[in-house]
PDB file of C-alpha atoms in Angstrom:
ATOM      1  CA  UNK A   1     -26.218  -3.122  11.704  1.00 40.00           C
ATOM      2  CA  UNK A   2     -22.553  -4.722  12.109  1.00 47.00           C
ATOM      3  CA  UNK A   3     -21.553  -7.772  10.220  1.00 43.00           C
ATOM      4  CA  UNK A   4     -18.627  -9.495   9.864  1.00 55.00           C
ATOM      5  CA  UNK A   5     -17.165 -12.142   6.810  1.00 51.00           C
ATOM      6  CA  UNK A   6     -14.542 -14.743   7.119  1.00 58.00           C
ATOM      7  CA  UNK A   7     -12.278 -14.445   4.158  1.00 51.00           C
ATOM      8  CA  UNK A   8     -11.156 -18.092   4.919  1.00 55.00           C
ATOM      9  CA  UNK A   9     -14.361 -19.319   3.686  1.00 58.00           C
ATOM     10  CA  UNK A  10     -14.379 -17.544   0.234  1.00 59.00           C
ATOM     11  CA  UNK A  11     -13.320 -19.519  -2.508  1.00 79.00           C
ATOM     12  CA  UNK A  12      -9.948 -18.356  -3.977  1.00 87.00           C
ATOM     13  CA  UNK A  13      -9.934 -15.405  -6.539  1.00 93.00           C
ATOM     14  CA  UNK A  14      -7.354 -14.104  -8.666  1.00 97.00           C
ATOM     15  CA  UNK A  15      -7.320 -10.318  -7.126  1.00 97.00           C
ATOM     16  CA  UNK A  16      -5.386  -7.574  -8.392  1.00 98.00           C
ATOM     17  CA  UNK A  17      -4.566  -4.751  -5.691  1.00 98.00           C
ATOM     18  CA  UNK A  18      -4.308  -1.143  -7.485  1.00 98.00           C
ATOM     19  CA  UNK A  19      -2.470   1.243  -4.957  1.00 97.00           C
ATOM     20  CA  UNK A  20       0.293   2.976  -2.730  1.00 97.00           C
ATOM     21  CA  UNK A  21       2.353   0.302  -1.588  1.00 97.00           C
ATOM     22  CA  UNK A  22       4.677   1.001   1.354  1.00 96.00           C
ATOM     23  CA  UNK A  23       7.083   0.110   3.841  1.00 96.00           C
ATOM     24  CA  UNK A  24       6.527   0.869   7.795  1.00 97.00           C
ATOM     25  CA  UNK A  25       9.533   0.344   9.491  1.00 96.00           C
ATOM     26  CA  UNK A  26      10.262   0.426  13.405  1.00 96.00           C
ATOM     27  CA  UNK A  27      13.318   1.571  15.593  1.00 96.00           C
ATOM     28  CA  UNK A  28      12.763   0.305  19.134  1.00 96.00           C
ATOM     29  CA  UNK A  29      14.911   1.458  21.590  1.00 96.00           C
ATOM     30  CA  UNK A  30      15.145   3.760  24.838  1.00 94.00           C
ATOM     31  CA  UNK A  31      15.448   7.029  26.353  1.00 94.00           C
ATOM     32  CA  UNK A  32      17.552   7.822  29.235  1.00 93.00           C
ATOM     33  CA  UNK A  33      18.507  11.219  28.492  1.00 94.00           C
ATOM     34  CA  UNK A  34      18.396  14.766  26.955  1.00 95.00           C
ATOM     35  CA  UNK A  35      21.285  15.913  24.217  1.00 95.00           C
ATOM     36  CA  UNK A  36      23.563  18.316  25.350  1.00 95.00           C
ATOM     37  CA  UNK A  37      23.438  19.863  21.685  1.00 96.00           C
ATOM     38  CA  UNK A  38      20.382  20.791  22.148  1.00 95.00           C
ATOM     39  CA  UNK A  39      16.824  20.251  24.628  1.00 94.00           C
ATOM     40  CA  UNK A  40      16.014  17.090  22.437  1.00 93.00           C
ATOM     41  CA  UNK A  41      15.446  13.113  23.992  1.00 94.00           C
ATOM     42  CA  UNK A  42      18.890  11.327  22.627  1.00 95.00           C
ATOM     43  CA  UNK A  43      17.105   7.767  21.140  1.00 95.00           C
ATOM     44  CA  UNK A  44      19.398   4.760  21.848  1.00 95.00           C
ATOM     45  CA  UNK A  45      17.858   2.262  19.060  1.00 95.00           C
ATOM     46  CA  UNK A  46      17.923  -1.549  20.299  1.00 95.00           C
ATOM     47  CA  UNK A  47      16.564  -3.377  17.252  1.00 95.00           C
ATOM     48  CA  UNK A  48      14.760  -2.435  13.686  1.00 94.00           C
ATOM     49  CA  UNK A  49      11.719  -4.411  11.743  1.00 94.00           C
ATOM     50  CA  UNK A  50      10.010  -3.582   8.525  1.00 94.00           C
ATOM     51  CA  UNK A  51       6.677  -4.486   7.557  1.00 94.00           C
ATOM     52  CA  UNK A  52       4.285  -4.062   4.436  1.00 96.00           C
ATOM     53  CA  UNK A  53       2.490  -1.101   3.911  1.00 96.00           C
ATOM     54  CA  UNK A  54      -0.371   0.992   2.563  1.00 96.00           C
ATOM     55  CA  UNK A  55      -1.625  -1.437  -0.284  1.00 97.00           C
ATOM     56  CA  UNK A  56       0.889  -4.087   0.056  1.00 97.00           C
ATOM     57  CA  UNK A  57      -0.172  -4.586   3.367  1.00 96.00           C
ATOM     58  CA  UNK A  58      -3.664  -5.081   1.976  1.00 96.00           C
ATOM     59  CA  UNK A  59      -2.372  -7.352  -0.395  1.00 97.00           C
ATOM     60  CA  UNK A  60      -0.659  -9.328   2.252  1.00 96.00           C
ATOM     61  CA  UNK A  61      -3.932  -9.867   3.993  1.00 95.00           C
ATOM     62  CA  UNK A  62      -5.507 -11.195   0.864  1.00 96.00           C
ATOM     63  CA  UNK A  63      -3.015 -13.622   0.347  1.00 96.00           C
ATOM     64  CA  UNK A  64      -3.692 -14.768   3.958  1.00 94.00           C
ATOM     65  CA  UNK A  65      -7.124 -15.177   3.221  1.00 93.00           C
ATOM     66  CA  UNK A  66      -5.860 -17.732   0.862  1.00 93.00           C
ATOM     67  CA  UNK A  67      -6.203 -15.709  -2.581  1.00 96.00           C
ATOM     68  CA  UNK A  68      -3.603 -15.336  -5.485  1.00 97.00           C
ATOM     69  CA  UNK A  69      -2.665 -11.834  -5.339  1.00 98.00           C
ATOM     70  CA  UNK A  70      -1.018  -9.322  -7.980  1.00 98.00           C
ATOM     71  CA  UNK A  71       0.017  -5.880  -7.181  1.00 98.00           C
ATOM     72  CA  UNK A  72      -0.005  -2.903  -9.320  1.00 98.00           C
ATOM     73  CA  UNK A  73       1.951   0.105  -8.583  1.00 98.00           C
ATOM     74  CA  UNK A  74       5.278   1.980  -8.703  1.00 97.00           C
ATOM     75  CA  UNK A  75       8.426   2.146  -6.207  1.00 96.00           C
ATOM     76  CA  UNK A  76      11.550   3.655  -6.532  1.00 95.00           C
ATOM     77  CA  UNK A  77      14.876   2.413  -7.209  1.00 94.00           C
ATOM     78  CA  UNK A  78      16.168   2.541  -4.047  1.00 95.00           C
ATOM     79  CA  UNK A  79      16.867  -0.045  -1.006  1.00 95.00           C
ATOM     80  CA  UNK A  80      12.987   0.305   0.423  1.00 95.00           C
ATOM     81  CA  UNK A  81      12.308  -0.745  -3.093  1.00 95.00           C
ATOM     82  CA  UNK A  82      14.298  -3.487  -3.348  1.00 96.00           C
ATOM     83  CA  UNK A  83      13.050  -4.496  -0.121  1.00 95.00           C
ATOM     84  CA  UNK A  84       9.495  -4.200  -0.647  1.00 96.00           C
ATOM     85  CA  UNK A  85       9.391  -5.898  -4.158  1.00 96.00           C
ATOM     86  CA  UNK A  86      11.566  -8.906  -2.459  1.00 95.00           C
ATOM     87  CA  UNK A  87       8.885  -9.199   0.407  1.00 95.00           C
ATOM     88  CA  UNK A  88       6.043  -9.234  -1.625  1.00 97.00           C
ATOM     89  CA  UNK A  89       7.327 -12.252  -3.895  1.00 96.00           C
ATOM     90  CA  UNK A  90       8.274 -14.141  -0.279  1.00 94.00           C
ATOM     91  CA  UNK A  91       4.651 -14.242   0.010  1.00 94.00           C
ATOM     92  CA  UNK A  92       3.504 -14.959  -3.269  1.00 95.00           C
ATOM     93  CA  UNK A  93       2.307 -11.920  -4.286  1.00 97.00           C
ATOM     94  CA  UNK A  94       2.554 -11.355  -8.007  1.00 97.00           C
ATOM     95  CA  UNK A  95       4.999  -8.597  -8.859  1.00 97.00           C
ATOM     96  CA  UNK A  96       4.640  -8.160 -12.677  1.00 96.00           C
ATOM     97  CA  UNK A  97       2.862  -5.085 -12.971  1.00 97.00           C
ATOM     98  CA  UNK A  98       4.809  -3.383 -10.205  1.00 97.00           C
ATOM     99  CA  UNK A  99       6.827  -0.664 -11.998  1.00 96.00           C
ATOM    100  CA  UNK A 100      10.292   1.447 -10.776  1.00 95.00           C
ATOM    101  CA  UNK A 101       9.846   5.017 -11.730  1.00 92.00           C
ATOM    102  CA  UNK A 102      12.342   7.591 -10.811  1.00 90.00           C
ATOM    103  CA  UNK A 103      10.669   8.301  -7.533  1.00 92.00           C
ATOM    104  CA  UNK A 104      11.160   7.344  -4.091  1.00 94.00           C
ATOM    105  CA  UNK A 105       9.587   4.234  -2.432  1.00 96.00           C
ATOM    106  CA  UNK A 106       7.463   5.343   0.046  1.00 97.00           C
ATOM    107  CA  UNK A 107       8.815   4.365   3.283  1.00 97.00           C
ATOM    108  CA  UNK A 108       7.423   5.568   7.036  1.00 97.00           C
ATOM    109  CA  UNK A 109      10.287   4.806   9.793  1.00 97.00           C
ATOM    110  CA  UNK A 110       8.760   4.856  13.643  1.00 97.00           C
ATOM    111  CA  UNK A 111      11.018   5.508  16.599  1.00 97.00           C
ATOM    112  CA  UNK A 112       9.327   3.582  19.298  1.00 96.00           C
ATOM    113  CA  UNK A 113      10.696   3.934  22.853  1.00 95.00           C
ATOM    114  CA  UNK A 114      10.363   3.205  26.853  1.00 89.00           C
ATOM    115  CA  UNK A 115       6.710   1.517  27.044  1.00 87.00           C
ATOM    116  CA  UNK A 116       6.518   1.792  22.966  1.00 89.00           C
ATOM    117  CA  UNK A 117       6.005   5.317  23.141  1.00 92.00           C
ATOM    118  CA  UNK A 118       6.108   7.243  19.513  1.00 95.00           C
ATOM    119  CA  UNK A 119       8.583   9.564  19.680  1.00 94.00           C
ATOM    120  CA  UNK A 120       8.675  10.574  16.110  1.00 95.00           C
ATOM    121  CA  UNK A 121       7.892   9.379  12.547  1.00 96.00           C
ATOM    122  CA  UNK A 122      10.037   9.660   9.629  1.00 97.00           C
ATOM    123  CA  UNK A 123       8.844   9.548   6.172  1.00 96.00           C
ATOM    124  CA  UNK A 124      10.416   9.008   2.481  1.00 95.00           C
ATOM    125  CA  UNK A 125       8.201   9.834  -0.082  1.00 94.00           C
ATOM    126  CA  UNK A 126       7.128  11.153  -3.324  1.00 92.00           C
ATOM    127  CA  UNK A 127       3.250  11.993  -4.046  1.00 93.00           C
ATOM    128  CA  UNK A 128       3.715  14.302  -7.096  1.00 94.00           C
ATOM    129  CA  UNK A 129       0.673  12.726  -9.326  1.00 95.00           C
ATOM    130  CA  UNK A 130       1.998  10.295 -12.146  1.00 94.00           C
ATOM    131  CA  UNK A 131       2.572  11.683 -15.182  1.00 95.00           C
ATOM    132  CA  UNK A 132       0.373  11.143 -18.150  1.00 95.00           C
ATOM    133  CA  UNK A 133       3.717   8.684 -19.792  1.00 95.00           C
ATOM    134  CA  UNK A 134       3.471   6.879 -16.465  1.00 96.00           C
ATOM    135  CA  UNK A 135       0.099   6.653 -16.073  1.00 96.00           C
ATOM    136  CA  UNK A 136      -0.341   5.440 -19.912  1.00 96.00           C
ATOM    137  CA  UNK A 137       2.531   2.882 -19.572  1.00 97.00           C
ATOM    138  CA  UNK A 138       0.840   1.558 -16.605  1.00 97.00           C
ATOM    139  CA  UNK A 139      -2.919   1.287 -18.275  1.00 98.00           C
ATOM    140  CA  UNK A 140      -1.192  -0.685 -20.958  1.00 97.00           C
ATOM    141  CA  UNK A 141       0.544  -3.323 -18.691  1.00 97.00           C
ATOM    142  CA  UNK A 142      -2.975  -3.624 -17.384  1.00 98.00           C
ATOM    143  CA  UNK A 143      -4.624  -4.232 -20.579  1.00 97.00           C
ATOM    144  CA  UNK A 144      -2.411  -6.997 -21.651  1.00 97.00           C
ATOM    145  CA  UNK A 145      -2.913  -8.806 -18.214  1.00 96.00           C
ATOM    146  CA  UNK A 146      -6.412  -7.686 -17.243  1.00 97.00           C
ATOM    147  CA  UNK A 147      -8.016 -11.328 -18.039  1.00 95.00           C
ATOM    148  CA  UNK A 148      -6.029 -13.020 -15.534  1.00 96.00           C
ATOM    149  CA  UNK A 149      -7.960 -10.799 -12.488  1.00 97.00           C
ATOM    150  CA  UNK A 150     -11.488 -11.989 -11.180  1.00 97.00           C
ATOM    151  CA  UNK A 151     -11.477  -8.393  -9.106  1.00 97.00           C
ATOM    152  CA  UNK A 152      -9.961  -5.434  -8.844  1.00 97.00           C
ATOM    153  CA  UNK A 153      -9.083  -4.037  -5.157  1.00 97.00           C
ATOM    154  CA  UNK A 154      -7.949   0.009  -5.214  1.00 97.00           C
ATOM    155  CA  UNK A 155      -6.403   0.887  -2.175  1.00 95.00           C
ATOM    156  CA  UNK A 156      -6.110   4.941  -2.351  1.00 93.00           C
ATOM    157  CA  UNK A 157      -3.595   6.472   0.111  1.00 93.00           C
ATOM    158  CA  UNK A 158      -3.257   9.616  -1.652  1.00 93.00           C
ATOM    159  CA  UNK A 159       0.612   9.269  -2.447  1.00 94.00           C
ATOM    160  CA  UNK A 160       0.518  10.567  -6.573  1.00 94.00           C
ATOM    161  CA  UNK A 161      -0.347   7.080  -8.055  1.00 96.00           C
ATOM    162  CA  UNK A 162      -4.352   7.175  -8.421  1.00 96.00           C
ATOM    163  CA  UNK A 163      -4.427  10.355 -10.397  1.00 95.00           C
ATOM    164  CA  UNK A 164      -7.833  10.803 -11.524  1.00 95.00           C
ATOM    165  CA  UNK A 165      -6.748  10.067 -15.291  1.00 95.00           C
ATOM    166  CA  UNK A 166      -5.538   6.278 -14.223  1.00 97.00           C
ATOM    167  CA  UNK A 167      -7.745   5.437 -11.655  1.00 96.00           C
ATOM    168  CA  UNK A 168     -10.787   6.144 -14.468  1.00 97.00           C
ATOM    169  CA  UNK A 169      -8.661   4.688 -16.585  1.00 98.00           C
ATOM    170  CA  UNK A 170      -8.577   1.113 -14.060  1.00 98.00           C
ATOM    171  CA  UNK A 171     -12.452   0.901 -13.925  1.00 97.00           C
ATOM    172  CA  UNK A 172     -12.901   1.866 -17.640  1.00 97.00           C
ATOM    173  CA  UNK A 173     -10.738  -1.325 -18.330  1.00 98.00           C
ATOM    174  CA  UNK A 174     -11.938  -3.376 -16.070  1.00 97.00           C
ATOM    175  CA  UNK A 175     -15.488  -2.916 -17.029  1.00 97.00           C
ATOM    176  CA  UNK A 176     -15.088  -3.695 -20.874  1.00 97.00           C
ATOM    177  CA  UNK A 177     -13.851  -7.160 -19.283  1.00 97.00           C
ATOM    178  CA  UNK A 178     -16.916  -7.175 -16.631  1.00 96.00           C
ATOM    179  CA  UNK A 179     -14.276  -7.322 -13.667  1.00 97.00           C
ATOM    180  CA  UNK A 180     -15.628  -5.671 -10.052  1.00 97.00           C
ATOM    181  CA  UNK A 181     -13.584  -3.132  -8.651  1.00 97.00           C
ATOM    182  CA  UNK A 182     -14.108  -2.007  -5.407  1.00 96.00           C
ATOM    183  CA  UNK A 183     -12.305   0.874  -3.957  1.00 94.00           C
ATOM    184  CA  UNK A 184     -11.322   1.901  -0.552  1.00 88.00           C
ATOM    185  CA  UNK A 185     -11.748   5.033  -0.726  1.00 83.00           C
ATOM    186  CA  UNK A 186      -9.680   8.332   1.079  1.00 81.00           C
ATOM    187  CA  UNK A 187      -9.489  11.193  -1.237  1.00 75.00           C
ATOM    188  CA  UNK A 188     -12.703  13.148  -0.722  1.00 82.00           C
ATOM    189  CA  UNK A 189     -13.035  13.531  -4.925  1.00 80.00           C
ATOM    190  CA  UNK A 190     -15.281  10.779  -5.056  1.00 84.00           C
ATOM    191  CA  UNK A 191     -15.452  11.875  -9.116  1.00 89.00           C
ATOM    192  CA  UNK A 192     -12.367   9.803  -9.874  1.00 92.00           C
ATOM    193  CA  UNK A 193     -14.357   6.620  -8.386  1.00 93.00           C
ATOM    194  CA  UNK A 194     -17.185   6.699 -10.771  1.00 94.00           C
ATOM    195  CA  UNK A 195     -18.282   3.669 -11.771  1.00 94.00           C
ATOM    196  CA  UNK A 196     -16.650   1.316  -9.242  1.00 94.00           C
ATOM    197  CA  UNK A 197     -18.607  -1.222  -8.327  1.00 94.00           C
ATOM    198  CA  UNK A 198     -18.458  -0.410  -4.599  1.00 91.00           C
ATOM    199  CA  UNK A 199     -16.945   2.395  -2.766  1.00 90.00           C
ATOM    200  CA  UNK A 200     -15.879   1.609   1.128  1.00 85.00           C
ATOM    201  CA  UNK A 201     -14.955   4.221   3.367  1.00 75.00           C
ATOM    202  CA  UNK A 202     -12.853   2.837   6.728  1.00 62.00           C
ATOM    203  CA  UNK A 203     -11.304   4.830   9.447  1.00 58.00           C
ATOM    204  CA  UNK A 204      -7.329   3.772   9.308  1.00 51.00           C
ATOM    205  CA  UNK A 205      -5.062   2.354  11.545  1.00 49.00           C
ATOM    206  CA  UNK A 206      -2.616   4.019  13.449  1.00 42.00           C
ATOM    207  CA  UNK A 207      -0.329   1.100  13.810  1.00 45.00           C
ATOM    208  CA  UNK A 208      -0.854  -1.354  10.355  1.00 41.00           C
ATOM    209  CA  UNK A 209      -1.362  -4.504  10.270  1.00 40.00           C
ATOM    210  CA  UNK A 210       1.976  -6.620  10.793  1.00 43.00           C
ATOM    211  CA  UNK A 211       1.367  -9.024   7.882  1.00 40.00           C
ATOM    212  CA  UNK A 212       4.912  -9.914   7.240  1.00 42.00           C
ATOM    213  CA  UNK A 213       8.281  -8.705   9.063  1.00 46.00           C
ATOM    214  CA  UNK A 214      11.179  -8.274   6.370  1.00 48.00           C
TER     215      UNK A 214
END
């Protein structure tokens, strides 16, 4: 049985999104021919967008849905960085517990051309698992701000931040303060969810959700 639920008709929560935040960007351009260097399409790019990703995207969505959002996570000190933590503060989105570690901001760069045809997709990232330091600095940001948050949203894409150690270490908080958390879940070691409140598994999107251009 299908149903469906209109966010705009929940009343407004104070949510905190736990996860991989992103940034998708797009080159859109054209084809016309092959490089004489070497049998490889020669991409003439036309214009560029960027738009929140992974769990920033999910955050945008909440704050759509008319809920005050705060993100926690890590980026890197670099320009997709910058970029992401100035995009999600456009929209509202709290940015206090979102933490620069010497890492690379996960960023996923599209080339789109004739009849937006994929040609190829570029990614920056880093998913070596936190470190115990980084994982304990980032448990006790949470504890000092963990009674502002009526629910806790984990959005898993697998890309180091959710070790098992921290994400146990987000419910075990959260439940000595009686706060929800449900988790969308992707890593098949269900072991590190235990004790969520919920657990929801959803096929993703090939193309995300353009919440916000940058």
């Amino acid at each position: 049985m299908e149903f469906t639920i209109n966010l705009n008709r929940i009343r407004s929560k104070s949510i905190l999104v736990v996860g991989d935040v992103m940034l998708d960007t797009y080159y859109k351009g054209e084809v016309t021919r092959i490089s004489p260097e070497a049998p490889v399409p020669v991409f003439r790019k036309k214009s560029e967008n960027s738009v929140l990703g992974g769990a920033a995207n999910v955050a945008a969505n909440l704050v759509a849905a008319d809920q005050n959002v705060s993100v926690l996570s890590v980026i890197g000190n670099d320009i997709g960085g910058k970029m992401l933590c100035e995009a999600l503060k456009q929209m509202g989105i709290n940015t206090e517990l979102l933490e620069t570690f010497g890492r690379n901001t996960t960023v996923k760069t599209r080339f789109m051309a004739n009849h937006n045809q994929q040609l190829l997709r570029l990614d920056v990232e880093d998913t070596a698992p936190l470190t115990e330091t980084e994982s304990g600095h980032l448990l006790l940001n949470l504890k000092d701000r963990i009674a502002h948050f009526d629910l806790i949203l984990v959005s898993d894409y697998r890309k180091g931040l959710l070790t098992h150690r921290f994400t146990q270490g987000v419910i075990r908080i959260a439940g000595e303060h009686g706060i929800p958390v449900i988790v969308d879940v992707k890593d098949p070691d269900v072991e590190k969810y235990k004790h969520a409140y919920l657990l929801l598994k959803q096929k993703r999107r090939e193309k995300p959700m353009e919440a916000k251009e940058l």
